[in-house]
Amino acid sequence: LSVPTCLCLVRRCAALAAPASLSIACLSFAGLSFAEDRPAKERTVPSGIGTDTEAPHFRVYTGLGKPATLDDIVVALGKSDVALIGEAHDDPVAHQIQLYLLVRADQQEKAAPGSKRNVILSLEQFETDVQNVVSEYVSGTVRHADFMMDARPWGNYEQDYSPLVEYAKFVNMRVLAANAPRRYVSAAGDRGMQALQGELHRTCQAFLPPLPLPEVSVDYKAHFKWAHMELPTAPVATTDGTSGGGCPYIGLKANTESLLDPIILWDATMAHSISRQLDGATLVVQICGSFHSEFGLGISEFLRHYS
């Protein structure tokens, strides 16, 4: 398998140079207003959206700061194997852009002449050990209530991520639960990555990339320090269906060096999950926090290891 072409979409502007081993087209946005009065499966792409560089709620730029459009992103999607769409988890405009791009990417691939690629929606917001539950829901096997109980969705799932999953369900698109289970992330935060390489390794190896993980670059560590380890709050649903509040990765504190191993585990697991889907006939659209897609680092860095 050749090294995949990776399109990185980040919330902030950044002038990035693509590593020689991986073609990365980086664009950023600052927001989109999209009709919410109909369920995702009945939505269509509004005419005219995607061509305006002066849209009221967002701007699009290339990695070098040149003004661009959503249509430019859609064209780039058609030339990419992976699209990393970085977000602030509580940004409603970003969530609408994600839905728009997912719909456009799916429509573009279906309209392409000759052999058509499959589009896969990959989510940071679900963990690898609930993949069966996610797949069962998207296939229509289990009820929504059971899915919500067993898949451990974030507390803002219904508002912010459900439209993506419901669209995928409607068009029979696969949905990938890409992230590391939080119990292993917490263990890495408490005792370092070595906690996963002893006795625990026997139980966690089915849900994580091969251990030990590849060493991260100096640039990766510098980015970690630059970002000040400020992770957006993303509450999770409790077993009774209500919001649990707080950070979804219980026991981890921002602005501490102990957060580096958990972040590495997130990035490595998502990259490994994505890499297992790449067969030359697939476009993976990954939704993740902006840290994980910035500067050609994060998930991109680990994709170069696993591809």
mmCIF file of C-alpha atoms in Angstrom:
data_model
loop_
_atom_site.group_PDB
_atom_site.id
_atom_site.type_symbol
_atom_site.label_atom_id
_atom_site.label_comp_id
_atom_site.label_asym_id
_atom_site.label_seq_id
_atom_site.Cartn_x
_atom_site.Cartn_y
_atom_site.Cartn_z
ATOM 1 C CA LEU A 1 0.000 0.000 0.000
ATOM 2 C CA SER A 2 1.422 3.366 -0.989
ATOM 3 C CA VAL A 3 1.527 6.298 1.401
ATOM 4 C CA PRO A 4 -1.952 7.898 1.391
ATOM 5 C CA THR A 5 -2.705 11.427 0.313
ATOM 6 C CA CYS A 6 -4.020 13.218 3.389
ATOM 7 C CA LEU A 7 -6.136 16.382 3.320
ATOM 8 C CA CYS A 8 -5.967 18.262 6.632
ATOM 9 C CA LEU A 9 -8.720 20.744 7.462
ATOM 10 C CA VAL A 10 -8.016 22.737 10.578
ATOM 11 C CA ARG A 11 -9.941 25.377 12.457
ATOM 12 C CA ARG A 12 -7.054 27.833 12.547
ATOM 13 C CA CYS A 13 -5.056 29.277 9.677
ATOM 14 C CA ALA A 14 -1.606 27.772 9.294
ATOM 15 C CA ALA A 15 1.007 28.039 6.564
ATOM 16 C CA LEU A 16 2.288 24.497 6.356
ATOM 17 C CA ALA A 17 4.893 22.748 4.280
ATOM 18 C CA ALA A 18 3.948 19.228 3.231
ATOM 19 C CA PRO A 19 6.401 16.503 4.287
ATOM 20 C CA ALA A 20 8.095 14.901 1.311
ATOM 21 C CA SER A 21 6.652 11.464 2.089
ATOM 22 C CA LEU A 22 3.028 12.563 2.268
ATOM 23 C CA SER A 23 1.042 14.995 0.180
ATOM 24 C CA ILE A 24 -0.956 17.164 2.582
ATOM 25 C CA ALA A 25 -3.260 19.947 1.456
ATOM 26 C CA CYS A 26 -4.124 22.015 4.529
ATOM 27 C CA LEU A 27 -7.079 24.368 4.600
ATOM 28 C CA SER A 28 -8.733 26.096 7.516
ATOM 29 C CA PHE A 29 -12.116 27.602 8.231
ATOM 30 C CA ALA A 30 -13.637 29.959 10.695
ATOM 31 C CA GLY A 31 -17.747 28.795 10.435
ATOM 32 C CA LEU A 32 -21.557 27.773 7.944
ATOM 33 C CA SER A 33 -25.192 28.153 8.409
ATOM 34 C CA PHE A 34 -27.045 25.011 7.376
ATOM 35 C CA ALA A 35 -30.760 24.244 7.711
ATOM 36 C CA GLU A 36 -31.539 22.267 10.861
ATOM 37 C CA ASP A 37 -35.298 21.961 10.398
ATOM 38 C CA ARG A 38 -35.133 18.577 8.641
ATOM 39 C CA PRO A 39 -33.525 15.282 9.589
ATOM 40 C CA ALA A 40 -30.107 14.612 8.084
ATOM 41 C CA LYS A 41 -31.408 11.945 5.717
ATOM 42 C CA GLU A 42 -33.695 14.483 4.018
ATOM 43 C CA ARG A 43 -31.156 17.278 3.689
ATOM 44 C CA THR A 44 -29.770 18.378 0.356
ATOM 45 C CA VAL A 45 -26.841 20.659 -0.304
ATOM 46 C CA PRO A 46 -28.149 24.242 -0.657
ATOM 47 C CA SER A 47 -27.491 25.708 -4.092
ATOM 48 C CA GLY A 48 -24.688 28.258 -4.263
ATOM 49 C CA ILE A 49 -23.021 27.230 -1.016
ATOM 50 C CA GLY A 50 -19.386 26.377 -1.478
ATOM 51 C CA THR A 51 -18.461 28.952 -4.101
ATOM 52 C CA ASP A 52 -18.492 32.152 -2.024
ATOM 53 C CA THR A 53 -15.209 33.274 -0.470
ATOM 54 C CA GLU A 54 -17.086 35.913 1.547
ATOM 55 C CA ALA A 55 -19.586 33.672 3.337
ATOM 56 C CA PRO A 56 -20.926 35.369 6.504
ATOM 57 C CA HIS A 57 -19.939 32.807 9.162
ATOM 58 C CA PHE A 58 -16.672 31.328 7.945
ATOM 59 C CA ARG A 59 -13.626 31.786 5.765
ATOM 60 C CA VAL A 60 -11.566 29.167 3.957
ATOM 61 C CA TYR A 61 -7.831 29.486 3.338
ATOM 62 C CA THR A 62 -5.158 27.242 1.927
ATOM 63 C CA GLY A 63 -2.261 26.232 4.137
ATOM 64 C CA LEU A 64 -0.332 29.199 2.746
ATOM 65 C CA GLY A 65 -3.068 31.679 3.653
ATOM 66 C CA LYS A 66 -4.583 32.074 0.191
ATOM 67 C CA PRO A 67 -8.395 32.594 0.159
ATOM 68 C CA ALA A 68 -10.273 29.520 -1.038
ATOM 69 C CA THR A 69 -13.806 28.095 -1.072
ATOM 70 C CA LEU A 70 -15.604 25.018 0.147
ATOM 71 C CA ASP A 71 -15.707 23.886 -3.477
ATOM 72 C CA ASP A 72 -11.902 23.920 -3.454
ATOM 73 C CA ILE A 73 -12.000 21.589 -0.464
ATOM 74 C CA VAL A 74 -14.433 19.261 -2.222
ATOM 75 C CA VAL A 75 -12.108 19.079 -5.243
ATOM 76 C CA ALA A 76 -9.200 18.265 -2.914
ATOM 77 C CA LEU A 77 -11.281 15.547 -1.255
ATOM 78 C CA GLY A 78 -11.569 13.837 -4.609
ATOM 79 C CA LYS A 79 -7.766 13.617 -4.781
ATOM 80 C CA SER A 80 -7.215 12.444 -1.199
ATOM 81 C CA ASP A 81 -7.329 9.143 0.644
ATOM 82 C CA VAL A 82 -7.892 10.712 4.062
ATOM 83 C CA ALA A 83 -9.496 13.993 5.136
ATOM 84 C CA LEU A 84 -8.729 15.111 8.682
ATOM 85 C CA ILE A 85 -11.322 17.694 9.699
ATOM 86 C CA GLY A 86 -10.204 19.425 12.889
ATOM 87 C CA GLU A 87 -12.772 21.145 15.058
ATOM 88 C CA ALA A 88 -13.444 22.895 18.315
ATOM 89 C CA HIS A 89 -15.844 20.361 19.807
ATOM 90 C CA ASP A 90 -18.418 23.006 20.763
ATOM 91 C CA ASP A 91 -18.370 25.007 17.495
ATOM 92 C CA PRO A 92 -21.807 24.645 15.826
ATOM 93 C CA VAL A 93 -20.646 26.218 12.569
ATOM 94 C CA ALA A 94 -17.826 23.698 12.267
ATOM 95 C CA HIS A 95 -20.304 20.842 12.737
ATOM 96 C CA GLN A 96 -22.415 22.171 9.867
ATOM 97 C CA ILE A 97 -19.359 22.425 7.617
ATOM 98 C CA GLN A 98 -18.488 18.823 8.460
ATOM 99 C CA LEU A 99 -21.947 17.642 7.430
ATOM 100 C CA TYR A 100 -21.806 19.687 4.247
ATOM 101 C CA LEU A 101 -18.395 18.279 3.280
ATOM 102 C CA LEU A 102 -19.422 14.713 4.085
ATOM 103 C CA VAL A 103 -22.503 15.014 1.868
ATOM 104 C CA ARG A 104 -20.546 16.648 -0.953
ATOM 105 C CA ALA A 105 -17.754 14.066 -0.755
ATOM 106 C CA ASP A 106 -20.260 11.229 -0.890
ATOM 107 C CA GLN A 107 -22.106 12.775 -3.828
ATOM 108 C CA GLN A 108 -18.860 13.470 -5.669
ATOM 109 C CA GLU A 109 -17.628 9.888 -5.347
ATOM 110 C CA LYS A 110 -20.976 8.460 -6.465
ATOM 111 C CA ALA A 111 -21.001 10.731 -9.504
ATOM 112 C CA ALA A 112 -17.411 9.956 -10.494
ATOM 113 C CA PRO A 113 -17.055 8.064 -13.795
ATOM 114 C CA GLY A 114 -15.690 4.542 -13.753
ATOM 115 C CA SER A 115 -14.963 2.778 -10.484
ATOM 116 C CA LYS A 116 -16.335 4.623 -7.465
ATOM 117 C CA ARG A 117 -14.618 4.902 -4.114
ATOM 118 C CA ASN A 118 -16.329 4.193 -0.834
ATOM 119 C CA VAL A 119 -16.544 7.013 1.697
ATOM 120 C CA ILE A 120 -16.103 6.106 5.372
ATOM 121 C CA LEU A 121 -16.992 8.448 8.227
ATOM 122 C CA SER A 122 -14.431 8.098 11.044
ATOM 123 C CA LEU A 123 -15.103 9.662 14.436
ATOM 124 C CA GLU A 124 -12.908 10.578 17.382
ATOM 125 C CA GLN A 125 -16.127 10.681 19.394
ATOM 126 C CA PHE A 126 -16.529 6.881 19.487
ATOM 127 C CA GLU A 127 -14.019 4.358 20.796
ATOM 128 C CA THR A 128 -12.765 1.216 19.125
ATOM 129 C CA ASP A 129 -14.358 -1.155 21.636
ATOM 130 C CA VAL A 130 -17.868 -0.004 20.624
ATOM 131 C CA GLN A 131 -17.328 -0.521 16.878
ATOM 132 C CA ASN A 132 -19.821 -3.376 16.805
ATOM 133 C CA VAL A 133 -22.479 -1.225 18.465
ATOM 134 C CA VAL A 134 -21.925 1.632 16.008
ATOM 135 C CA SER A 135 -22.033 -0.743 13.037
ATOM 136 C CA GLU A 136 -25.193 -2.408 14.324
ATOM 137 C CA TYR A 137 -26.932 0.947 14.612
ATOM 138 C CA VAL A 138 -25.847 2.237 11.211
ATOM 139 C CA SER A 139 -27.002 -1.030 9.609
ATOM 140 C CA GLY A 140 -30.407 -0.707 11.283
ATOM 141 C CA THR A 141 -29.968 -3.772 13.475
ATOM 142 C CA VAL A 142 -30.397 -2.093 16.862
ATOM 143 C CA ARG A 143 -32.622 0.689 18.146
ATOM 144 C CA HIS A 144 -31.456 4.264 18.675
ATOM 145 C CA ALA A 145 -32.106 3.972 22.419
ATOM 146 C CA ASP A 146 -29.886 0.892 22.699
ATOM 147 C CA PHE A 147 -27.198 2.536 20.586
ATOM 148 C CA MET A 148 -27.183 5.572 22.875
ATOM 149 C CA MET A 149 -26.944 3.370 25.939
ATOM 150 C CA ASP A 150 -24.173 1.053 24.741
ATOM 151 C CA ALA A 151 -21.984 3.228 22.481
ATOM 152 C CA ARG A 152 -21.089 5.771 25.215
ATOM 153 C CA PRO A 153 -21.621 8.865 23.021
ATOM 154 C CA TRP A 154 -20.452 12.292 24.104
ATOM 155 C CA GLY A 155 -23.039 14.469 25.816
ATOM 156 C CA ASN A 156 -23.257 16.750 22.758
ATOM 157 C CA TYR A 157 -23.716 13.821 20.362
ATOM 158 C CA GLU A 158 -27.365 14.396 19.496
ATOM 159 C CA GLN A 159 -26.833 18.059 18.702
ATOM 160 C CA ASP A 160 -23.461 17.970 17.001
ATOM 161 C CA TYR A 161 -22.601 14.501 15.681
ATOM 162 C CA SER A 162 -25.908 12.716 15.190
ATOM 163 C CA PRO A 163 -26.537 14.439 11.810
ATOM 164 C CA LEU A 164 -23.304 12.923 10.478
ATOM 165 C CA VAL A 165 -24.170 9.428 11.681
ATOM 166 C CA GLU A 166 -27.783 9.677 10.504
ATOM 167 C CA TYR A 167 -26.637 10.704 7.030
ATOM 168 C CA ALA A 168 -24.221 7.777 6.975
ATOM 169 C CA LYS A 169 -27.017 5.461 8.057
ATOM 170 C CA PHE A 170 -29.333 6.767 5.340
ATOM 171 C CA VAL A 171 -26.811 6.238 2.507
ATOM 172 C CA ASN A 172 -25.376 2.977 3.913
ATOM 173 C CA MET A 173 -21.990 4.530 4.664
ATOM 174 C CA ARG A 174 -19.660 2.808 7.106
ATOM 175 C CA VAL A 175 -18.919 4.641 10.370
ATOM 176 C CA LEU A 176 -15.631 3.995 12.118
ATOM 177 C CA ALA A 177 -15.290 4.200 15.908
ATOM 178 C CA ALA A 178 -11.686 5.351 15.747
ATOM 179 C CA ASN A 179 -10.536 6.498 19.168
ATOM 180 C CA ALA A 180 -8.788 4.727 22.036
ATOM 181 C CA PRO A 181 -11.049 3.478 24.859
ATOM 182 C CA ARG A 182 -10.873 5.983 27.667
ATOM 183 C CA ARG A 183 -9.939 3.414 30.316
ATOM 184 C CA TYR A 184 -6.658 2.828 28.486
ATOM 185 C CA VAL A 185 -6.165 6.555 27.928
ATOM 186 C CA SER A 186 -6.623 7.126 31.659
ATOM 187 C CA ALA A 187 -4.127 4.351 32.446
ATOM 188 C CA ALA A 188 -1.585 5.980 30.129
ATOM 189 C CA GLY A 189 -2.196 9.316 31.833
ATOM 190 C CA ASP A 190 -1.770 7.875 35.307
ATOM 191 C CA ARG A 191 1.196 5.557 34.784
ATOM 192 C CA GLY A 192 2.525 6.257 31.309
ATOM 193 C CA MET A 193 2.443 4.047 28.222
ATOM 194 C CA GLN A 194 4.234 1.282 30.087
ATOM 195 C CA ALA A 195 0.940 0.623 31.874
ATOM 196 C CA LEU A 196 -0.406 -0.816 28.609
ATOM 197 C CA GLN A 197 2.597 -2.999 27.822
ATOM 198 C CA GLY A 198 2.450 -5.368 30.778
ATOM 199 C CA GLU A 199 -0.356 -7.659 31.835
ATOM 200 C CA LEU A 200 -2.987 -5.244 30.521
ATOM 201 C CA HIS A 201 -1.621 -5.648 27.002
ATOM 202 C CA ARG A 202 -3.371 -9.010 26.667
ATOM 203 C CA THR A 203 -6.800 -7.420 27.014
ATOM 204 C CA CYS A 204 -6.266 -4.094 25.276
ATOM 205 C CA GLN A 205 -4.355 -5.185 22.177
ATOM 206 C CA ALA A 206 -7.551 -5.775 20.172
ATOM 207 C CA PHE A 207 -8.555 -2.126 20.590
ATOM 208 C CA LEU A 208 -5.221 -0.314 20.235
ATOM 209 C CA PRO A 209 -2.418 -0.073 17.676
ATOM 210 C CA PRO A 210 0.621 -2.323 18.077
ATOM 211 C CA LEU A 211 2.614 -1.544 21.211
ATOM 212 C CA PRO A 212 5.036 0.007 21.869
ATOM 213 C CA LEU A 213 3.977 3.003 19.785
ATOM 214 C CA PRO A 214 6.385 4.706 17.367
ATOM 215 C CA GLU A 215 8.387 7.576 18.819
ATOM 216 C CA VAL A 216 6.902 10.979 18.037
ATOM 217 C CA SER A 217 8.920 13.715 16.366
ATOM 218 C CA VAL A 218 10.495 16.759 17.987
ATOM 219 C CA ASP A 219 7.915 18.864 16.126
ATOM 220 C CA TYR A 220 5.086 16.812 17.619
ATOM 221 C CA LYS A 221 6.343 17.472 21.155
ATOM 222 C CA ALA A 222 6.843 21.154 20.374
ATOM 223 C CA HIS A 223 3.276 21.387 19.114
ATOM 224 C CA PHE A 224 2.074 19.736 22.314
ATOM 225 C CA LYS A 225 3.801 22.399 24.397
ATOM 226 C CA TRP A 226 2.680 25.217 22.102
ATOM 227 C CA ALA A 227 -0.948 24.200 22.395
ATOM 228 C CA HIS A 228 -0.688 24.450 26.228
ATOM 229 C CA MET A 229 -2.606 21.203 26.444
ATOM 230 C CA GLU A 230 -5.939 23.037 26.456
ATOM 231 C CA LEU A 231 -8.429 20.339 25.448
ATOM 232 C CA PRO A 232 -12.022 21.489 24.859
ATOM 233 C CA THR A 233 -14.569 20.056 27.246
ATOM 234 C CA ALA A 234 -16.664 17.322 25.634
ATOM 235 C CA PRO A 235 -19.110 15.822 28.130
ATOM 236 C CA VAL A 236 -20.139 12.186 27.848
ATOM 237 C CA ALA A 237 -23.481 10.522 28.323
ATOM 238 C CA THR A 238 -23.987 8.600 31.542
ATOM 239 C CA THR A 239 -25.663 5.211 31.704
ATOM 240 C CA ASP A 240 -29.052 6.830 32.266
ATOM 241 C CA GLY A 241 -28.721 8.853 29.061
ATOM 242 C CA THR A 242 -28.010 12.209 30.697
ATOM 243 C CA SER A 243 -24.865 14.250 30.315
ATOM 244 C CA GLY A 244 -22.043 13.308 32.642
ATOM 245 C CA GLY A 245 -20.367 16.700 32.274
ATOM 246 C CA GLY A 246 -16.666 17.474 32.310
ATOM 247 C CA CYS A 247 -13.874 16.049 30.209
ATOM 248 C CA PRO A 248 -14.666 12.690 28.565
ATOM 249 C CA TYR A 249 -11.270 11.354 29.621
ATOM 250 C CA ILE A 250 -11.730 11.225 33.353
ATOM 251 C CA GLY A 251 -8.715 11.814 35.573
ATOM 252 C CA LEU A 252 -6.603 13.758 33.076
ATOM 253 C CA LYS A 253 -5.617 17.353 33.734
ATOM 254 C CA ALA A 254 -4.579 19.942 31.179
ATOM 255 C CA ASN A 255 -1.257 21.753 31.350
ATOM 256 C CA THR A 256 0.659 18.754 32.686
ATOM 257 C CA GLU A 257 3.327 16.641 31.028
ATOM 258 C CA SER A 258 1.323 13.533 31.959
ATOM 259 C CA LEU A 259 -1.098 14.451 29.189
ATOM 260 C CA LEU A 260 1.453 13.761 26.445
ATOM 261 C CA ASP A 261 1.112 9.967 26.541
ATOM 262 C CA PRO A 262 -2.724 10.065 26.367
ATOM 263 C CA ILE A 263 -2.609 12.461 23.401
ATOM 264 C CA ILE A 264 -0.089 10.244 21.626
ATOM 265 C CA LEU A 265 -2.359 7.260 22.274
ATOM 266 C CA TRP A 266 -5.351 9.116 20.809
ATOM 267 C CA ASP A 267 -3.463 10.092 17.668
ATOM 268 C CA ALA A 268 -1.880 6.680 17.176
ATOM 269 C CA THR A 269 -5.156 4.812 17.662
ATOM 270 C CA MET A 270 -7.089 7.045 15.270
ATOM 271 C CA ALA A 271 -4.330 6.801 12.662
ATOM 272 C CA HIS A 272 -4.160 3.024 13.024
ATOM 273 C CA SER A 273 -7.960 2.756 12.732
ATOM 274 C CA ILE A 274 -7.872 4.830 9.547
ATOM 275 C CA SER A 275 -4.906 3.005 8.022
ATOM 276 C CA ARG A 276 -6.690 -0.346 8.254
ATOM 277 C CA GLN A 277 -9.394 0.982 5.901
ATOM 278 C CA LEU A 278 -7.105 2.274 3.158
ATOM 279 C CA ASP A 279 -7.198 0.044 0.114
ATOM 280 C CA GLY A 280 -6.882 2.521 -2.748
ATOM 281 C CA ALA A 281 -10.650 2.601 -3.237
ATOM 282 C CA THR A 282 -11.666 4.445 -0.061
ATOM 283 C CA LEU A 283 -11.899 8.023 1.188
ATOM 284 C CA VAL A 284 -11.860 8.253 4.995
ATOM 285 C CA VAL A 285 -13.346 11.452 6.441
ATOM 286 C CA GLN A 286 -12.040 11.772 10.006
ATOM 287 C CA ILE A 287 -13.686 14.153 12.496
ATOM 288 C CA CYS A 288 -11.337 15.121 15.322
ATOM 289 C CA GLY A 289 -10.215 17.943 17.569
ATOM 290 C CA SER A 290 -8.083 20.516 15.772
ATOM 291 C CA PHE A 291 -4.923 19.566 17.698
ATOM 292 C CA HIS A 292 -4.999 16.154 16.033
ATOM 293 C CA SER A 293 -4.914 17.575 12.493
ATOM 294 C CA GLU A 294 -2.707 20.662 12.728
ATOM 295 C CA PHE A 295 0.689 21.199 11.099
ATOM 296 C CA GLY A 296 0.870 17.778 9.448
ATOM 297 C CA LEU A 297 1.407 16.267 12.894
ATOM 298 C CA GLY A 298 -0.985 14.370 15.156
ATOM 299 C CA ILE A 299 -2.868 11.738 13.182
ATOM 300 C CA SER A 300 -0.938 12.603 10.001
ATOM 301 C CA GLU A 301 2.392 11.783 11.630
ATOM 302 C CA PHE A 302 1.176 8.365 12.733
ATOM 303 C CA LEU A 303 -0.432 7.660 9.354
ATOM 304 C CA ARG A 304 3.042 7.827 7.873
ATOM 305 C CA HIS A 305 4.080 5.069 10.278
ATOM 306 C CA TYR A 306 1.116 2.804 9.601
ATOM 307 C CA SER A 307 0.791 3.198 5.827
#
